[in-house]
XYZ file of C-alpha atoms in Angstrom:
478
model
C 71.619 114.825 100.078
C 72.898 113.086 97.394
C 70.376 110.055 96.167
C 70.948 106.414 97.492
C 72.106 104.980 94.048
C 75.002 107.166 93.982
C 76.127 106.851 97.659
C 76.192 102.716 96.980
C 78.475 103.315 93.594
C 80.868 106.089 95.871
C 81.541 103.224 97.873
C 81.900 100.910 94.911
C 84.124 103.615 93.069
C 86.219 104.143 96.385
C 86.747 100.378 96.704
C 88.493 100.009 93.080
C 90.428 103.507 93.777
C 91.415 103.536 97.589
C 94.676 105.183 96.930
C 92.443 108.524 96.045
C 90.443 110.123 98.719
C 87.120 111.190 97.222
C 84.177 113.460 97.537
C 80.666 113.956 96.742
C 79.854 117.781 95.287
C 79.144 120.105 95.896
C 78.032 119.690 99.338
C 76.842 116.373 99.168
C 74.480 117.172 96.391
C 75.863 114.006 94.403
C 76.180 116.067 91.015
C 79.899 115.026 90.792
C 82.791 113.524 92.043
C 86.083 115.131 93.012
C 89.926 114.236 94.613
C 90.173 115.477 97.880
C 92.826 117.713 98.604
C 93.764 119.136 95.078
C 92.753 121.550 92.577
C 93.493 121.523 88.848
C 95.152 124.666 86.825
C 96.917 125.012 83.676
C 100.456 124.653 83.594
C 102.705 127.893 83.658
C 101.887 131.131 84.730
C 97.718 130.102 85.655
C 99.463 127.818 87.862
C 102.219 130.154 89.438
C 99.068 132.818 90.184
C 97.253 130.414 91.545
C 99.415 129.122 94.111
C 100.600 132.355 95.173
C 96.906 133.519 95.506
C 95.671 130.297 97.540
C 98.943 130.873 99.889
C 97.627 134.557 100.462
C 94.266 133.327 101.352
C 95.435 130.060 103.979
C 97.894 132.381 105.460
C 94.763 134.706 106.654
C 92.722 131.167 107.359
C 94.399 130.009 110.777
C 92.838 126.795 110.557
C 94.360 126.205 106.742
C 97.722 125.102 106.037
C 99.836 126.738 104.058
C 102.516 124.643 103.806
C 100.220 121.555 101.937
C 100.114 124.362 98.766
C 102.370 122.468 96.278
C 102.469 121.514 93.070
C 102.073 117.724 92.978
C 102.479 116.686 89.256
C 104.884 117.290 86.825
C 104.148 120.469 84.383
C 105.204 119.092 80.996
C 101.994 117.111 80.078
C 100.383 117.234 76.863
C 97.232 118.301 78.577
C 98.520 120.531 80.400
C 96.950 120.294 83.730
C 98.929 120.510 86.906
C 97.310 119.498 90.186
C 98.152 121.412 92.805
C 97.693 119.999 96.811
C 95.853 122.426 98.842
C 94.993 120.022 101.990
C 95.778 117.127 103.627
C 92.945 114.494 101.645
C 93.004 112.187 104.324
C 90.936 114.889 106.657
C 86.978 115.011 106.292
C 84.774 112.750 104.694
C 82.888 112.025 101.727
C 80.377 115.029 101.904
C 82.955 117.342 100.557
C 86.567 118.910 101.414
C 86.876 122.163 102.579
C 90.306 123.168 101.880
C 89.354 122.336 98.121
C 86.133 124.620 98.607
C 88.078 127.344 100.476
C 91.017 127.398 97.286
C 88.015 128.014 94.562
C 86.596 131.215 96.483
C 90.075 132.445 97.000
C 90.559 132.412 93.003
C 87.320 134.048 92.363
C 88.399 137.497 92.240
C 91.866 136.519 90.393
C 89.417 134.761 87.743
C 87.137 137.750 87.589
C 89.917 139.993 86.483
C 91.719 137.156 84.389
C 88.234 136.994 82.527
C 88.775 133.374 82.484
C 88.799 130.342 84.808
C 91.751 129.802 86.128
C 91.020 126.754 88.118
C 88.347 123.793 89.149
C 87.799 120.666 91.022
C 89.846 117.558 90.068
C 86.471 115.504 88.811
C 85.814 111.917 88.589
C 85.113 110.645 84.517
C 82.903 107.928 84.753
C 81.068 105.842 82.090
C 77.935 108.401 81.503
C 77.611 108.635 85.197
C 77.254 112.047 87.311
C 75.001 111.268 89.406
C 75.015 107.600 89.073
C 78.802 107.665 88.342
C 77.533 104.314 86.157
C 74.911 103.424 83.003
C 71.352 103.954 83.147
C 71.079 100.649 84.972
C 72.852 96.955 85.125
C 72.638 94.531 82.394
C 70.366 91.718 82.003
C 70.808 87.835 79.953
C 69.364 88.353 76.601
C 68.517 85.131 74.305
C 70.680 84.108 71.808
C 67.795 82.878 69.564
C 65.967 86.663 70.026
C 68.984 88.447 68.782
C 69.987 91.355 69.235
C 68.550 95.259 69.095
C 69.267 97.152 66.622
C 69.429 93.902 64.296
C 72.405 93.767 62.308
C 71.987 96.149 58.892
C 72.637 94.884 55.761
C 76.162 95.726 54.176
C 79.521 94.477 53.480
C 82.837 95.020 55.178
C 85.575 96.628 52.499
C 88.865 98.033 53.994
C 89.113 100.256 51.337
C 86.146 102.269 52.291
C 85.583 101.273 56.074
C 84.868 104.500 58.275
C 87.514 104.202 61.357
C 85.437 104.317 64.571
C 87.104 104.797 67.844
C 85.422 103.783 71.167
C 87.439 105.168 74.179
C 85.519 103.026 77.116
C 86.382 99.495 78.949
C 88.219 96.866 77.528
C 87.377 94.149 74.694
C 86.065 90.766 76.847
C 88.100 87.619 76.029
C 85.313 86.036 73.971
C 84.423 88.982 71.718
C 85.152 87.393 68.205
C 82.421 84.921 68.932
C 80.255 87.749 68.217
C 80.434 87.465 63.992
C 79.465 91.365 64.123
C 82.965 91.632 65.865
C 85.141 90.148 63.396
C 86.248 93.415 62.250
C 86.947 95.234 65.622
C 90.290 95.472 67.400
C 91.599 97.227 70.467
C 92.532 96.346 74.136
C 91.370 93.820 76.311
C 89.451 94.057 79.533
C 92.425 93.863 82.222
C 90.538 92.152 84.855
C 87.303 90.749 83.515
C 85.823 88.443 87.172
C 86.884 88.639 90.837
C 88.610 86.282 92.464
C 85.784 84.059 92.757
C 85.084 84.310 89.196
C 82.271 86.308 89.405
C 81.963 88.943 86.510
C 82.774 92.590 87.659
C 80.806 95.681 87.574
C 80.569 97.357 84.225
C 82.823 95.328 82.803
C 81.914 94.612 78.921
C 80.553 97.980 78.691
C 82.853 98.950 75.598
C 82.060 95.326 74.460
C 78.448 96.001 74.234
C 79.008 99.553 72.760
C 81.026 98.176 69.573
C 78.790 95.440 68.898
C 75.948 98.221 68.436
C 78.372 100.455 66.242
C 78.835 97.295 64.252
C 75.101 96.158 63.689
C 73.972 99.525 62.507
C 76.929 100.456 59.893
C 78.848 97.255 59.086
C 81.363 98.936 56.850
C 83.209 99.977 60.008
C 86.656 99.542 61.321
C 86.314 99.811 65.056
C 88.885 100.218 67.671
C 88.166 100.118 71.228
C 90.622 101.286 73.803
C 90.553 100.603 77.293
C 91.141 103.979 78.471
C 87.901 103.737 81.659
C 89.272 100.004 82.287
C 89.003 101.170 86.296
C 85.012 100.846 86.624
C 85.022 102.775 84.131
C 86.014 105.772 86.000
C 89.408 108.149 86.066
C 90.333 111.566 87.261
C 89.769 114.508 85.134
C 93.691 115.152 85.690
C 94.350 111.678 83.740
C 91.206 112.172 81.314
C 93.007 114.280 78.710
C 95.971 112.489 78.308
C 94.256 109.186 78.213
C 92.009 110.633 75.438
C 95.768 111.871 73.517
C 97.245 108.159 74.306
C 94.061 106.588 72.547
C 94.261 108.644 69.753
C 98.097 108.998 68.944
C 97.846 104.689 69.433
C 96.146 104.304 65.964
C 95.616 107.672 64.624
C 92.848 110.364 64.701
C 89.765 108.439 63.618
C 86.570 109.798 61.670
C 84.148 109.466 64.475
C 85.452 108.804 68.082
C 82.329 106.952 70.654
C 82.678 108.537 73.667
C 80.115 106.878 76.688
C 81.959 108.834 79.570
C 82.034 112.590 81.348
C 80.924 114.314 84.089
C 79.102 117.398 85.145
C 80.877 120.062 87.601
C 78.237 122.361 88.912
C 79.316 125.099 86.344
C 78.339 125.490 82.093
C 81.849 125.685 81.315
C 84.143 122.902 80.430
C 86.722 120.617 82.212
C 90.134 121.550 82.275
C 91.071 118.413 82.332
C 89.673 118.143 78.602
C 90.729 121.645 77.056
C 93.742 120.758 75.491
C 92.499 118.286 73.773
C 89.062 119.478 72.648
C 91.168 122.488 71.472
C 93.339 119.649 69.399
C 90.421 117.889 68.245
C 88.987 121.013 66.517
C 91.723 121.188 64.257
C 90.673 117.690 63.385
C 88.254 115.662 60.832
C 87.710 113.508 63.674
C 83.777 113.781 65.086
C 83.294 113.206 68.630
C 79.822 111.697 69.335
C 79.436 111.719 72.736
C 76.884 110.457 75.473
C 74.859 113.733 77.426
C 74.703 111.334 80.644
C 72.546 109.523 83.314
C 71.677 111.818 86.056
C 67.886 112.726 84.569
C 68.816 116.368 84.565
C 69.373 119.462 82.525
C 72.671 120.249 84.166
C 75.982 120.338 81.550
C 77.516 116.938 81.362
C 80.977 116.931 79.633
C 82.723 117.052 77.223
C 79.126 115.622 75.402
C 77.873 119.636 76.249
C 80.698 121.506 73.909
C 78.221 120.560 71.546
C 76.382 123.594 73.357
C 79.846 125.596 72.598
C 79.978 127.955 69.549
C 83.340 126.915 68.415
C 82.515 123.122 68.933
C 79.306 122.790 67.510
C 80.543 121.467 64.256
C 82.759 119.347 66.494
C 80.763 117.629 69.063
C 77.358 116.073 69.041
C 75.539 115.207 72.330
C 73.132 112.456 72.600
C 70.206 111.442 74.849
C 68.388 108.795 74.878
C 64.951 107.740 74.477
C 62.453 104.713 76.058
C 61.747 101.787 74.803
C 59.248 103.145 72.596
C 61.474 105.218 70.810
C 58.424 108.226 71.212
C 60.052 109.970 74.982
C 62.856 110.515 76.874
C 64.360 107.835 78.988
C 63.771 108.714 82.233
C 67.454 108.722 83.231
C 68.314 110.833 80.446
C 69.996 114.465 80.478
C 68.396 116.861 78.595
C 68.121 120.316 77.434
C 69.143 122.357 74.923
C 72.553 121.347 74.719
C 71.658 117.745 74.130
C 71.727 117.833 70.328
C 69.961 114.756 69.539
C 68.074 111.157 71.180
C 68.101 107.798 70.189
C 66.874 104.636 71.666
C 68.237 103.801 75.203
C 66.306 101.854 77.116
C 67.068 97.659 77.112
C 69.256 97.566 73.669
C 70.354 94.265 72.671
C 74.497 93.786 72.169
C 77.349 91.429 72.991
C 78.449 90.891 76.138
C 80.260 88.041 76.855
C 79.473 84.506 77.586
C 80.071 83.247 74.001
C 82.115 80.360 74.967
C 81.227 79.747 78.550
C 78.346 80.976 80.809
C 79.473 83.644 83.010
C 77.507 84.602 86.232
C 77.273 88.071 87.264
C 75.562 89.240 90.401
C 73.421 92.292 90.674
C 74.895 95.544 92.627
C 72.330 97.671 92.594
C 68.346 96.463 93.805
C 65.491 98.654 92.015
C 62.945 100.592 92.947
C 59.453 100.234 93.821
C 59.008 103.839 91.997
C 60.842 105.534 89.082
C 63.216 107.322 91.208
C 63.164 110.238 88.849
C 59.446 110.301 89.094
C 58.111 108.742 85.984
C 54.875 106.479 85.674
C 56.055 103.890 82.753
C 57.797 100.356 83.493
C 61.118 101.917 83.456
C 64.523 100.374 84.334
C 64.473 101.931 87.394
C 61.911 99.345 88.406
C 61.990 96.224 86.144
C 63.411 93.687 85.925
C 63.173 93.084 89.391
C 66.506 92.210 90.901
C 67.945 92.265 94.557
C 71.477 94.380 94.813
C 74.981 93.464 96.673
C 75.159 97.325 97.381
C 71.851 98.367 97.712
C 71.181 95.549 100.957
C 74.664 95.955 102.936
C 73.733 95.312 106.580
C 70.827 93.183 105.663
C 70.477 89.156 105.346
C 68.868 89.703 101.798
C 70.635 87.661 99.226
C 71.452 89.388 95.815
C 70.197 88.010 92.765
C 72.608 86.182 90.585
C 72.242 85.568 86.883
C 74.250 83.705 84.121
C 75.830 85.626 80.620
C 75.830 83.266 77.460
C 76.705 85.906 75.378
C 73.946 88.694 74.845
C 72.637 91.262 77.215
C 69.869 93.818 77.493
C 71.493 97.131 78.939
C 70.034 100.819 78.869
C 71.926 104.450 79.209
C 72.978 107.662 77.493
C 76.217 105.647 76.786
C 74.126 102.756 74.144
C 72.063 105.356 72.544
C 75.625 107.028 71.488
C 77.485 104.448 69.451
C 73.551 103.906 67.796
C 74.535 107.532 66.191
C 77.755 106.774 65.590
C 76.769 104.086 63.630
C 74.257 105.956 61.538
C 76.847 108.844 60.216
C 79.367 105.915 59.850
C 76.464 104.446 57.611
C 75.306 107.289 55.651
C 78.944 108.509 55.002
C 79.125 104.439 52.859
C 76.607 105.142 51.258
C 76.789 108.472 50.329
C 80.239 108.307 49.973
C 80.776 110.936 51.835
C 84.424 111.025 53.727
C 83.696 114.340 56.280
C 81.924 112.625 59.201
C 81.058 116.495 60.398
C 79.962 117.239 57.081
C 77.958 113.599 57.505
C 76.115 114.349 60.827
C 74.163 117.495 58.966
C 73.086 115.726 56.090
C 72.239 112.131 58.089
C 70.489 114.542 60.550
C 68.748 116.367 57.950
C 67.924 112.862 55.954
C 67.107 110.626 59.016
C 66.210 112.764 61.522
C 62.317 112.548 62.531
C 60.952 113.663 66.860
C 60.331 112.413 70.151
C 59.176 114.240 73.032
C 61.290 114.843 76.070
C 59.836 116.383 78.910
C 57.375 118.336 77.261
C 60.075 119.661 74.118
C 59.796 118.101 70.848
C 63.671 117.625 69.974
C 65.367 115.411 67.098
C 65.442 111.766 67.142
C 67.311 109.665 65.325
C 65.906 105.491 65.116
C 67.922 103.437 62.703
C 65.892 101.185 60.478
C 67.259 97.585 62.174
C 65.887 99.194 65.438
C 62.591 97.234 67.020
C 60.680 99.220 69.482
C 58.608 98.131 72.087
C 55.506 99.404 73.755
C 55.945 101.086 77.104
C 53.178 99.572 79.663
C 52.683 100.864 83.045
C 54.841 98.814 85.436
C 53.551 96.022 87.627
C 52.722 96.162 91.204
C 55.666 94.814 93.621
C 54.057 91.488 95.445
């Protein structure tokens, strides 16, 4: 059963896509999200096996019908992904689709002597979600007068020498260049930034936040932010890869691209979704830091686990996050071996918005009265205390609502990423160094000291601006 947190964003998620039946997988297990009805396969002859073997298999499955096997995109794309409609994705219900289930087993024997994978789920990308299909929790008002977290590093801006940093997230909030760390940061707006009652949206600011963190650890930055996740920060996997080309052919392959978004998919292979452009990406200078995810597992979460991937080791690095302390692992944090490195995660200070004019935002999600992943520390699982929209539906509890005047505390996988971004954009200014994937070995090997997550000791990374705090043990709920 998946846990309650994620059935309260599926419903959130569903809201802001209802043209695109979804489902929880596998099973209801809540590791993922997936389109009902469809499977994804690789254009040309993957795709002309596949349909031909799924029609074999529904024509000796009565209940099945054949006739809903049909391509249902075009197959000149530059990822080149075609989905292909298997079922009818207005039948079942969230726990899962069984057409879609039924199509993978009937490929399993054409994969097995393809000695490749031929097809998968269409996945939902979501802003370092999985399980929580959101960040590691919502944000909070910061004061103005305590700044912000990393503090901003000393340094210069000089367009000469600025390293190009590309966030691929939400859009840029209206009052961003109030933020002076901002002045040097372009990119596309948030499309829809409060609902109609001018109430501040879910997630929204997220790439916001993300840049001004980028920008306080490594000044001497050019940083571009695309609003690629501008949905809740969520898209299909069928749309990921060619919104990842459309940011990058829109100002050029940069030399380290922030990526706070993925998804795991029950398997430790890739996405399909992604494989044309990973595959592009490698022939790159570009270096893709990317976030290993919320879902306080050691499952895969991609595309941050290539990093795992011989051939994209040099290409990819994967980061987790750490508490507040900067000593453990976040307890929402992914881990294992194929997260590379951690950084602080946990209640980071960064721009949201609010500069010009207090914004109010009220709270989706209510926490817990226990770390739902089982840990013993004040985590954000449990404090602040706040009461949630989603969390109390069917109950006369009113949510808590709060005001933004500019700053925010926020913790995830996906603000622990652009930290590390920031410190290869740093070292490569002052080393002079102009290979960011030559930069990420030596910064590692300079900066690089340990934490301890979940009993492993595993790299850390803490840039010097960076305040920690001590981790008490939370307080009892009156």
């Amino acid at each position: 059963m998946a846990p309650q947190r994620f059935h309260e964003q599926f419903e959130q998620i569903q809201r802001t896509m209802p043209d695109v039946p979804l489902a929880m997988g596998p099973d209801d297990s809540g590791e993922f999200i997936y389109e009902k009805g469809y499977i994804l396969v690789r254009d040309g002859e993957d795709a002309r096996v596949v349909e031909e073997t799924v029609r074999a298999h529904f024509t000796a499955e009565p209940d099945l019908v054949q006739d809903h096997v049909r391509r249902a995109s075009p197959q000149s794309n530059r990822s080149g992904i075609t989905r292909i409609q298997v079922g009818d994705p207005g039948e079942g219900d969230r726990s899962g689709d069984r057409t879609v289930a039924h199509a993978l087993r009937a490929l399993r024997e054409t994969e097995g002597r393809a000695g490749r994978r031929l097809v998968s789920r269409n996945h939902l990308v979501a802003i370092a979600g999985g399980v929580n299909s959101c960040p590691g929790d919502e944000p909070v008002p910061a004061l103005l007068k305590r700044g912000i977290n990393p503090a901003a590093a000393e340094g210069v801006h000089d367009p000469d020498t600025a390293v190009g940093v590309l966030v691929i997230d939400t859009g840029l909030m209206n009052d961003y260049r109030s933020f002076p760390l901002l002045a040097h940061t372009e990119g596309d707006a948030q499309v829809k930034e409060c609902d109609d009652d001018g109430i501040l949206q879910e997630y929204v600011g997220h790439g916001t936040f993300i840049a001004g963190l980028v920008a306080a650890v490594a000044p001497n930055t050019d940083i571009t932010v695309r609003n690629s996740l501008n949905d809740a920060g969520a898209l299909l996997e069928s749309e990921f890869g060619e919104k990842l080309f459309e940011a990058v052919d829109a100002g050029g392959w940069p030399d380290i691209l922030s990526l706070s978004a993925g998804t795991s998919n029950g398997r430790t292979d890739a996405l399909l979704g992604v494989e044309a452009f990973m595959q592009e990406l490698r022939g790159r200078r570009t270096l893709l830091v990317a976030a290993a995810g919320n879902n306080g597992s050691a499952t895969p979460f991609w595309p941050a686990a290539y990093a795992d991937v011989p051939d994209y080791q040099d290409v990819v690095l994967s980061v987790g996050a750490l508490r507040e302390d900067g000593e453990f692992g976040a307890c929402f944090s992914n881990h294992g071996g194929w997260v590379k490195v951690y950084a602080p995660g946990e209640r980071l200070t960064s721009a949201l918005t609010g500069f010009d004019e207090p914004v109010p935002y009220v709270y989706q999600h209510s926490t817990y009265d226990a770390c739902r992943y089982g840990f013993g520390y004040s985590c954000t699982c449990q404090s602040p205390r706040h009461t949630g929209v989603l969390s109390e539906q069917g109950r006369s509890v009113k949510p808590d609502q709060v005001m933004f005047e500019g700053l925010a505390h926020w913790s995830g996988t996906s603000f622990a990423t652009p930290l590390v971004a920031g410190m290869i954009a740093a070292h490569m200014t002052a080393q002079q160094e102009r290979d960011p994937r030559v930069a990420r070995y030596k910064m590692l090997a300079a900066n690089s000291g340990f934490a301890e997550v979940r009993g492993a000791h595993v790299p850390a990374l803490r840039p010097s601006t960076w305040r920690p705090a001590p981790v008490v043990p939370p307080a009892p709920r009156s």
